[in-house]
PDB file of C-alpha atoms in Angstrom:
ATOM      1  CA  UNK A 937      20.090 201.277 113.090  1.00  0.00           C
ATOM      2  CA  UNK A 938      17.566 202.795 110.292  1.00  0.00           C
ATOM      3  CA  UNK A 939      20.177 203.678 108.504  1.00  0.00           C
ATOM      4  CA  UNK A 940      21.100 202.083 104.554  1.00  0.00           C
ATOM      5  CA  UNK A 941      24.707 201.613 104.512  1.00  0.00           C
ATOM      6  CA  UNK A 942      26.851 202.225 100.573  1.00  0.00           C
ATOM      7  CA  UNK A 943      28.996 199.765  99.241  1.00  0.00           C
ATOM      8  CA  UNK A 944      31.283 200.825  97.871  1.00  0.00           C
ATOM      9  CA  UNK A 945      32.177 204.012  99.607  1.00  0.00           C
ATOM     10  CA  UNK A 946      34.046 205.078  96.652  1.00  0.00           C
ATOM     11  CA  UNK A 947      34.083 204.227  93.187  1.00  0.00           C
ATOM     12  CA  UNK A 948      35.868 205.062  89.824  1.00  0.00           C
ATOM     13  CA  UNK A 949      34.858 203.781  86.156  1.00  0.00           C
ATOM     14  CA  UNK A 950      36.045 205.199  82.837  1.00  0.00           C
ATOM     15  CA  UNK A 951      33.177 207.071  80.740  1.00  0.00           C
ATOM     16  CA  UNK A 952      30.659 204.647  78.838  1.00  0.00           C
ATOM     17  CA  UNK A 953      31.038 201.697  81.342  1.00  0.00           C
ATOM     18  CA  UNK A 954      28.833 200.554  83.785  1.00  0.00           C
ATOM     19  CA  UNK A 955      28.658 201.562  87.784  1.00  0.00           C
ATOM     20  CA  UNK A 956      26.875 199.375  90.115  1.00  0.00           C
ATOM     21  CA  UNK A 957      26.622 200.534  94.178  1.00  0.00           C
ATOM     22  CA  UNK A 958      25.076 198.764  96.799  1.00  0.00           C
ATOM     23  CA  UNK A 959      22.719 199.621  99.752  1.00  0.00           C
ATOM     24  CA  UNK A 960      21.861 197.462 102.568  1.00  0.00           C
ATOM     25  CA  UNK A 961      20.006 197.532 105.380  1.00  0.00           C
ATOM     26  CA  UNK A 962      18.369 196.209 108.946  1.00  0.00           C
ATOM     27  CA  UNK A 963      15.389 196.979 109.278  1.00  0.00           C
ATOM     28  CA  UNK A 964      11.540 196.644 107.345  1.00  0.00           C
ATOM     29  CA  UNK A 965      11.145 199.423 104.862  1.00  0.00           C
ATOM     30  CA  UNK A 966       7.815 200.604 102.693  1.00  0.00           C
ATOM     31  CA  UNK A 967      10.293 201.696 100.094  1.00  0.00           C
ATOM     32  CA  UNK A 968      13.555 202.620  99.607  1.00  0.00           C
ATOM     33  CA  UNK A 969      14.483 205.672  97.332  1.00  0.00           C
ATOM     34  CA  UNK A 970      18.007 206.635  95.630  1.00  0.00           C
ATOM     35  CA  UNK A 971      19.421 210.175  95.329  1.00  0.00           C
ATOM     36  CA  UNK A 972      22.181 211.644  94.020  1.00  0.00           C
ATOM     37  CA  UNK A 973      23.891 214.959  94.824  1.00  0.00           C
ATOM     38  CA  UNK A 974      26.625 217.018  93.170  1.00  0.00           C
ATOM     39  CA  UNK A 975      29.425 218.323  95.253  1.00  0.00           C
ATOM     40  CA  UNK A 976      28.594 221.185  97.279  1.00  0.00           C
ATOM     41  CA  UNK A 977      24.797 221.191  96.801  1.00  0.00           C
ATOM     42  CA  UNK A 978      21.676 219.533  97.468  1.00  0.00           C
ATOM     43  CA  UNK A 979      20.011 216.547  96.694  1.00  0.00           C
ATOM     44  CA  UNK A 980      18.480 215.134  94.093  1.00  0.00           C
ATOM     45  CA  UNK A 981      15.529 212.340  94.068  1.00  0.00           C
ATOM     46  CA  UNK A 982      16.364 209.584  91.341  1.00  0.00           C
ATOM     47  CA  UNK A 983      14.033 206.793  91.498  1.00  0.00           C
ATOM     48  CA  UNK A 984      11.793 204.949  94.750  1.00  0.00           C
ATOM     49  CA  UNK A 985      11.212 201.287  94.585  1.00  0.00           C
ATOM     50  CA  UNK A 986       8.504 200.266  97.050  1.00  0.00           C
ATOM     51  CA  UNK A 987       8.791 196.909  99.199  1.00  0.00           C
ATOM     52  CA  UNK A 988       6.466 194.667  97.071  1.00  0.00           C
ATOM     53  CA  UNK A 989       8.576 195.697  93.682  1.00  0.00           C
ATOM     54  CA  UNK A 990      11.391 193.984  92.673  1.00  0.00           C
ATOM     55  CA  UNK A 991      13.333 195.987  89.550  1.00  0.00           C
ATOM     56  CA  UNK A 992      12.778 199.586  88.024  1.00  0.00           C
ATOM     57  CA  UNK A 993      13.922 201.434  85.397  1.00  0.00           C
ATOM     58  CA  UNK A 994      14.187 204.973  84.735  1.00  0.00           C
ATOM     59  CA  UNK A 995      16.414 206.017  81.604  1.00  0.00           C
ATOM     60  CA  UNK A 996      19.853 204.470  82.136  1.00  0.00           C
ATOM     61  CA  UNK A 997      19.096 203.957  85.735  1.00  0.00           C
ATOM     62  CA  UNK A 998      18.130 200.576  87.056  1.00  0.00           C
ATOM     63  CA  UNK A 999      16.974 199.703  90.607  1.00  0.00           C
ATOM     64  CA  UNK A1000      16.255 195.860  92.055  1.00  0.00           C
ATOM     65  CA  UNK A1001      15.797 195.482  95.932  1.00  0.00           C
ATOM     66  CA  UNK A1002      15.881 191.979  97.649  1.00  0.00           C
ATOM     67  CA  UNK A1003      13.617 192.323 100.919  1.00  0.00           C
ATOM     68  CA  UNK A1004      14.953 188.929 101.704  1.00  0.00           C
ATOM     69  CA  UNK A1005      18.658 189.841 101.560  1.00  0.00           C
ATOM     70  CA  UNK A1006      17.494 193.876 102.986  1.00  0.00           C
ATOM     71  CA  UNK A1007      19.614 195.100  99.523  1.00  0.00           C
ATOM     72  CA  UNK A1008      19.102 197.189  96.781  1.00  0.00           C
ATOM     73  CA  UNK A1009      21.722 197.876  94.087  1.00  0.00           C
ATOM     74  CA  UNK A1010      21.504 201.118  91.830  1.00  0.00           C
ATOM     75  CA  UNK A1011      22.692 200.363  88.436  1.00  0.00           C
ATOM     76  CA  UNK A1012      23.950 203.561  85.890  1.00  0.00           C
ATOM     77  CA  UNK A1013      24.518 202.071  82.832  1.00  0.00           C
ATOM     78  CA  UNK A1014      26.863 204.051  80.058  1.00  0.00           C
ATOM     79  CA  UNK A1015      28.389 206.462  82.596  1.00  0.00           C
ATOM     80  CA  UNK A1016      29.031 209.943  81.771  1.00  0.00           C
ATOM     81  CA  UNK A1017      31.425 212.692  83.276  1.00  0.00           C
ATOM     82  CA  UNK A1018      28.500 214.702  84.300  1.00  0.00           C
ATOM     83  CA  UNK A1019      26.912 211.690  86.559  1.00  0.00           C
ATOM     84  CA  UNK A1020      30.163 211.729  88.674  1.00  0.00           C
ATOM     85  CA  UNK A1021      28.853 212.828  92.053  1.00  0.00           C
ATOM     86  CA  UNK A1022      27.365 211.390  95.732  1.00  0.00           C
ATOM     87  CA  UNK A1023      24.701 208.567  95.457  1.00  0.00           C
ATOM     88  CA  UNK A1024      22.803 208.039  98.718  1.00  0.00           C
ATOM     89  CA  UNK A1025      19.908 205.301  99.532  1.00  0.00           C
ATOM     90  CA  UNK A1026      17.301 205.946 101.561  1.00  0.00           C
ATOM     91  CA  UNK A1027      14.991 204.265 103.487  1.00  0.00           C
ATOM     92  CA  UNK A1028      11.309 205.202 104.583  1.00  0.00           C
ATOM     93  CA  UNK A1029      10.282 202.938 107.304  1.00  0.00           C
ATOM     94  CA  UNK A1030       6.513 203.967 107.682  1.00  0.00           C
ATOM     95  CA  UNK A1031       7.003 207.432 109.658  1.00  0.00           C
ATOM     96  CA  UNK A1032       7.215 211.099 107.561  1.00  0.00           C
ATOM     97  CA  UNK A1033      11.208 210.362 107.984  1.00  0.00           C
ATOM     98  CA  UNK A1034      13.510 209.135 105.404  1.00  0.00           C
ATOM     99  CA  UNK A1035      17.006 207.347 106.902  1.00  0.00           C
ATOM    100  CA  UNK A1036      19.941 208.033 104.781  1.00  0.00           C
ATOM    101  CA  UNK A1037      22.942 206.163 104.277  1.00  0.00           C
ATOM    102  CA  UNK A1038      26.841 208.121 103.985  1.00  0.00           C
ATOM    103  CA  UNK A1039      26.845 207.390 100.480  1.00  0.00           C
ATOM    104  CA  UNK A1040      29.186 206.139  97.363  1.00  0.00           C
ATOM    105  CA  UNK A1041      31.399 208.659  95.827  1.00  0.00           C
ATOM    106  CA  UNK A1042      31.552 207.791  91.877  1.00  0.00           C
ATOM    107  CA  UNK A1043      33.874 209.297  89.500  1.00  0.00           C
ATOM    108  CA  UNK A1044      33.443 208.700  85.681  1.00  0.00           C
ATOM    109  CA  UNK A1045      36.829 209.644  84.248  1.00  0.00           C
ATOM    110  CA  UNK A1046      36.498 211.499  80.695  1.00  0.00           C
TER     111      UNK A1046
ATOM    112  CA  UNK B 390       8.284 222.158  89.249  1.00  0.00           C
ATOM    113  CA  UNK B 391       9.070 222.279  93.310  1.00  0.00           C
ATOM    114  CA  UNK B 392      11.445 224.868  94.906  1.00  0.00           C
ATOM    115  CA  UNK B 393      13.150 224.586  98.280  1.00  0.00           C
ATOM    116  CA  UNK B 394      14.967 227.552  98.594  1.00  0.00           C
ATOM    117  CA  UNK B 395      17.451 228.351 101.350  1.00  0.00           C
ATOM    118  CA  UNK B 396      18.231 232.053 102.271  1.00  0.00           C
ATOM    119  CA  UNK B 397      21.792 231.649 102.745  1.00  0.00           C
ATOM    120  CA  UNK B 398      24.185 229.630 100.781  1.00  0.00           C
ATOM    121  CA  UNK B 399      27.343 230.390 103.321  1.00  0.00           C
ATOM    122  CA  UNK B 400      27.596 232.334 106.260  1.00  0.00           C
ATOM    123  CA  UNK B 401      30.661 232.480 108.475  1.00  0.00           C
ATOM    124  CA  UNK B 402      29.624 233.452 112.317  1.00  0.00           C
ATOM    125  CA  UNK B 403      31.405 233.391 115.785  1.00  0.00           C
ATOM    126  CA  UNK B 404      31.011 231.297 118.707  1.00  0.00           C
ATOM    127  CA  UNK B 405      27.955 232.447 120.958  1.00  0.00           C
ATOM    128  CA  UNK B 406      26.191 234.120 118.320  1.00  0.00           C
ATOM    129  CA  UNK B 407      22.519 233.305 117.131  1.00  0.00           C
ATOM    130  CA  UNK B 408      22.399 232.033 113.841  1.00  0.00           C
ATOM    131  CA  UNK B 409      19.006 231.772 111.632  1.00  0.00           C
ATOM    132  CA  UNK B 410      18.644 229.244 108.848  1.00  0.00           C
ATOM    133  CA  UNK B 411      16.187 229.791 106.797  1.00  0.00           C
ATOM    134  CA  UNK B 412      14.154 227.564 104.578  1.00  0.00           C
ATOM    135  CA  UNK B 413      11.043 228.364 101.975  1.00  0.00           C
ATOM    136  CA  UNK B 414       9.273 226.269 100.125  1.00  0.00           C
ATOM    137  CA  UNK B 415       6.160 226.426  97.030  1.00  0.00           C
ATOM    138  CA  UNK B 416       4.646 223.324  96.638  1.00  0.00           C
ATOM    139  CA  UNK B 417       2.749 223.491  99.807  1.00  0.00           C
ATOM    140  CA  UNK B 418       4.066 220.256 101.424  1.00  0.00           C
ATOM    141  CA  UNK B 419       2.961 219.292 104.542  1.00  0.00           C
ATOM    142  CA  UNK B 420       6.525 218.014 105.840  1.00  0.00           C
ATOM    143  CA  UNK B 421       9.587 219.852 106.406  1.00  0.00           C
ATOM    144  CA  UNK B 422      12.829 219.132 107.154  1.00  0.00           C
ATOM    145  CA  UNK B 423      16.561 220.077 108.816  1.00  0.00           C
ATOM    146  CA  UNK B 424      19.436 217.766 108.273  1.00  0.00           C
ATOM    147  CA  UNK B 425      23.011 218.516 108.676  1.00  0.00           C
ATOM    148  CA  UNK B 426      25.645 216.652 106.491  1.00  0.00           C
ATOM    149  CA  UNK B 427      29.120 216.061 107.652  1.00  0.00           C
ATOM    150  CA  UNK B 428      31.769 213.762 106.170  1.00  0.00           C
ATOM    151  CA  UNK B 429      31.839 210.260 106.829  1.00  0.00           C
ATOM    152  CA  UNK B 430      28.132 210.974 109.066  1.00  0.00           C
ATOM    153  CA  UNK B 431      25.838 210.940 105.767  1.00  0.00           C
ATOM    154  CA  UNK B 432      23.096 212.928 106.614  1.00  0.00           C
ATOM    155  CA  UNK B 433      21.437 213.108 110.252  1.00  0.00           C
ATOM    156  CA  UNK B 434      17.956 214.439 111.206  1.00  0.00           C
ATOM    157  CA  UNK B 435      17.968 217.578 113.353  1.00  0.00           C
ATOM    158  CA  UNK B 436      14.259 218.441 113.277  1.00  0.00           C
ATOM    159  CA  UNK B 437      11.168 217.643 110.997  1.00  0.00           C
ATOM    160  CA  UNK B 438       7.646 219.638 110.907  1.00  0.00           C
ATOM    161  CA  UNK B 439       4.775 217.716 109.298  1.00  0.00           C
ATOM    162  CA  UNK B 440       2.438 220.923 110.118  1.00  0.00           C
ATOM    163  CA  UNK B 441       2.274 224.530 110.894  1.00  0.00           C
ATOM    164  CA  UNK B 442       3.565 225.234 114.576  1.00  0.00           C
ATOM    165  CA  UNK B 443       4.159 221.543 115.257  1.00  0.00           C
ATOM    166  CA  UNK B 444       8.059 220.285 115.311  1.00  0.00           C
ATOM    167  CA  UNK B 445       9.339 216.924 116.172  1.00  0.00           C
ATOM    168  CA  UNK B 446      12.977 216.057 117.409  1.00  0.00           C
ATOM    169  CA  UNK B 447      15.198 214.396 114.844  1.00  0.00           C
ATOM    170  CA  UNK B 448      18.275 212.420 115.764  1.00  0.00           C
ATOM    171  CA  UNK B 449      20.582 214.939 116.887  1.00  0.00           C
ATOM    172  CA  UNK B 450      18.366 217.900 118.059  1.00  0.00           C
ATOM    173  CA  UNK B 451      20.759 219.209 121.084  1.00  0.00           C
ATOM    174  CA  UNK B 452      21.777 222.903 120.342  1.00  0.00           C
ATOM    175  CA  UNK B 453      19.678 223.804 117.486  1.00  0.00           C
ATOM    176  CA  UNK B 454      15.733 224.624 118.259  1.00  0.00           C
ATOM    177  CA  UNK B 455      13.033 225.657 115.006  1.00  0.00           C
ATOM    178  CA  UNK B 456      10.197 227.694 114.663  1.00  0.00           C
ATOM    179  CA  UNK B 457       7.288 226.933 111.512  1.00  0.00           C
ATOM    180  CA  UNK B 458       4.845 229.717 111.968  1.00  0.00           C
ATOM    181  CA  UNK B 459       3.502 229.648 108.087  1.00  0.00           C
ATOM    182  CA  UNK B 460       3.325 226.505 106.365  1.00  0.00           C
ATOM    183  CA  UNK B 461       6.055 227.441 103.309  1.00  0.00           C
ATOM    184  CA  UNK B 462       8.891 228.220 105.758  1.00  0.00           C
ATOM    185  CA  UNK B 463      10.741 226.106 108.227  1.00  0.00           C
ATOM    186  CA  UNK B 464      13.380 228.023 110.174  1.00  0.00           C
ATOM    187  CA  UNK B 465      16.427 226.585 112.274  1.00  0.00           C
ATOM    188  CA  UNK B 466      17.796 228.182 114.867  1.00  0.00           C
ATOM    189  CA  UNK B 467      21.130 227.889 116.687  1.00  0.00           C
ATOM    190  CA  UNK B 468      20.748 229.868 120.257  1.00  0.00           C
ATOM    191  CA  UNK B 469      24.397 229.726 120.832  1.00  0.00           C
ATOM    192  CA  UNK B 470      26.680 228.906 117.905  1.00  0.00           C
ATOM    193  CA  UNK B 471      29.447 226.455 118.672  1.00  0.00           C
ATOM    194  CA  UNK B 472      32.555 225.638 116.322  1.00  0.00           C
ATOM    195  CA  UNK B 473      31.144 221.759 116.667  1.00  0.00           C
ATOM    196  CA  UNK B 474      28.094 223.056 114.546  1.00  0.00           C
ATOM    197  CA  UNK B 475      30.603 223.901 111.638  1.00  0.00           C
ATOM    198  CA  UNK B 476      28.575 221.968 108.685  1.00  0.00           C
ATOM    199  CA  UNK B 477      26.463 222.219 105.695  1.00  0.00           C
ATOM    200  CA  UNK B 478      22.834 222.077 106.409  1.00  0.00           C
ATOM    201  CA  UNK B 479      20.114 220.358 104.011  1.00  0.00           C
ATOM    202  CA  UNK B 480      16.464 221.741 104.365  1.00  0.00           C
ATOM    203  CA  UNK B 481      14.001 219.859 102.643  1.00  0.00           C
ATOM    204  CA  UNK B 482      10.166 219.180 101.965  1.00  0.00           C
ATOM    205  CA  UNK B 483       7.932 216.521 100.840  1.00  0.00           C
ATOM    206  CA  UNK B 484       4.329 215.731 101.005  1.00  0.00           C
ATOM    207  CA  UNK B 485       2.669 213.525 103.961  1.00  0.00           C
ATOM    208  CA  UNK B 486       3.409 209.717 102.519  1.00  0.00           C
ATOM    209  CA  UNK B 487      -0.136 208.183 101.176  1.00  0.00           C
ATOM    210  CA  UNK B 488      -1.209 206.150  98.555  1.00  0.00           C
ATOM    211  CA  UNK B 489      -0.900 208.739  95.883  1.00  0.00           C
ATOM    212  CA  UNK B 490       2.304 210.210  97.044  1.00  0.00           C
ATOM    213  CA  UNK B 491       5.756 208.221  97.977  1.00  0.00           C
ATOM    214  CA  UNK B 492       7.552 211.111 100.542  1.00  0.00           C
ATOM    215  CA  UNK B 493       9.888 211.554  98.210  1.00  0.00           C
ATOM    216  CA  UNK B 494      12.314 214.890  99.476  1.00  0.00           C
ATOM    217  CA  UNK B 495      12.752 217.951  97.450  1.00  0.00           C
ATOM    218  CA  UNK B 496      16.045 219.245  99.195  1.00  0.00           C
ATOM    219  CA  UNK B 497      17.655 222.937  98.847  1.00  0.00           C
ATOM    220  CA  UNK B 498      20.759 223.985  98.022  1.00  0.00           C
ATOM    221  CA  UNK B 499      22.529 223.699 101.549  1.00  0.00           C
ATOM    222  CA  UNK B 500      23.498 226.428 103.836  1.00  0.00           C
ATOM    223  CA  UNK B 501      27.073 226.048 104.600  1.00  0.00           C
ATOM    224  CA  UNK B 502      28.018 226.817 108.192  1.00  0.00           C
ATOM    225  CA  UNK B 503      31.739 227.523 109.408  1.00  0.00           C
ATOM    226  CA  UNK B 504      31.429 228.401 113.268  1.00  0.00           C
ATOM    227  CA  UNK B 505      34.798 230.267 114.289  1.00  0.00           C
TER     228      UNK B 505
END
């Protein structure tokens, strides 16, 4: 399978703490990109790391992927309320098509 | 800033009827996208268009055809609506992937589908 599969599925942290979720694949990638979407709508791109990069920032968001291991962990650090939503990984392999994964559910409780 | 806009946010339709999707874009990107999202499934590939007039089969194509006559708009197309195609549906656009560009998606708002 293409596909990046979530770890957790689901995942609940009070506000200000960290959340961490997990993506993992099979197959070789040319980068692998996180996105988050809010119930009911569509989604959002959050940050790409390629295959030759290691870690990324972008604001409290922090990305490392281990080609060795085929993982990637997204890290949000001081959670709000307002990032409670879907976070999906996905994986472009080298065609025009991005593979997505089902996705962790987080909820930051107030 | 790029805009994927998607005509209909829900429609409610009956089995056997034609249903139209349809998707716009403004950035001109080359690639476009259908994807339908149901729980526990994460998001599967109906059908992807990196150019005008040309279409490629995604994962899950059976029952659903598209049409992309003008570059900014990517139509799908259900010929015979079943209650099995009850879902939301993601349309989305990116450029080709190259050296100054990563394929990142720029998704619409989703069409929600309930088939009765």
């Amino acid at each position: 399978s293409q596909q990046g599969e979530e770890d957790p599925q689901a995942l609940s942290i009070q506000e200000g703490e960290n959340a961490t979720m997990n993506c993992s694949y099979k197959t070789s990638i040319n980068n692998l990109q996180w996105y988050r979407q809010n119930s009911g709508r569509g989604l959002v791109h959050l940050i790409l790391i390629r295959s030759n990069e290691r870690e990324k920032h972008s604001g409290r968001l922090r990305v490392t992927l281990d080609t060795s291991k085929k993982s990637s962990s997204l890290l949000i650090t001081a959670s709000r309320a307002a990032d409670t939503a879907s976070y999906f990984c996905a994986l472009q392999t080298g065609a025009n098509n991005l593979f997505f994964g089902t996705g962790t559910r987080l909820t930051v409780i107030p | 800033d790029v805009k994927v806009t998607q005509s209909s946010r829900y429609l409610v339709k009956r089995t056997g009827e034609k249903v139209f999707l349809e998707c716009v874009q403004d950035m001109d990107h080359e690639n476009m996208f259908w994807y339908r999202q149901d729980p526990g499934l994460g998001l599967r590939l109906i059908y992807f268009s990196y150019d005008v007039k040309m279409k490629e089969k995604g994962d899950i194509p059976e029952g659903y055809s598209v049409s992309r006559e003008k570059k900014e708009r990517f139509s799908l197309i259900l010929e015979s609506a079943s209650t099995n195609q009850t879902s939301m549906y993601l349309c989305a656009s990116s450029l080709l992937p190259g050296a100054a560009n990563t394929g990142e998606l720029f998704f619409g708002e989703g069409s929600r589908l309930t088939v009765l």
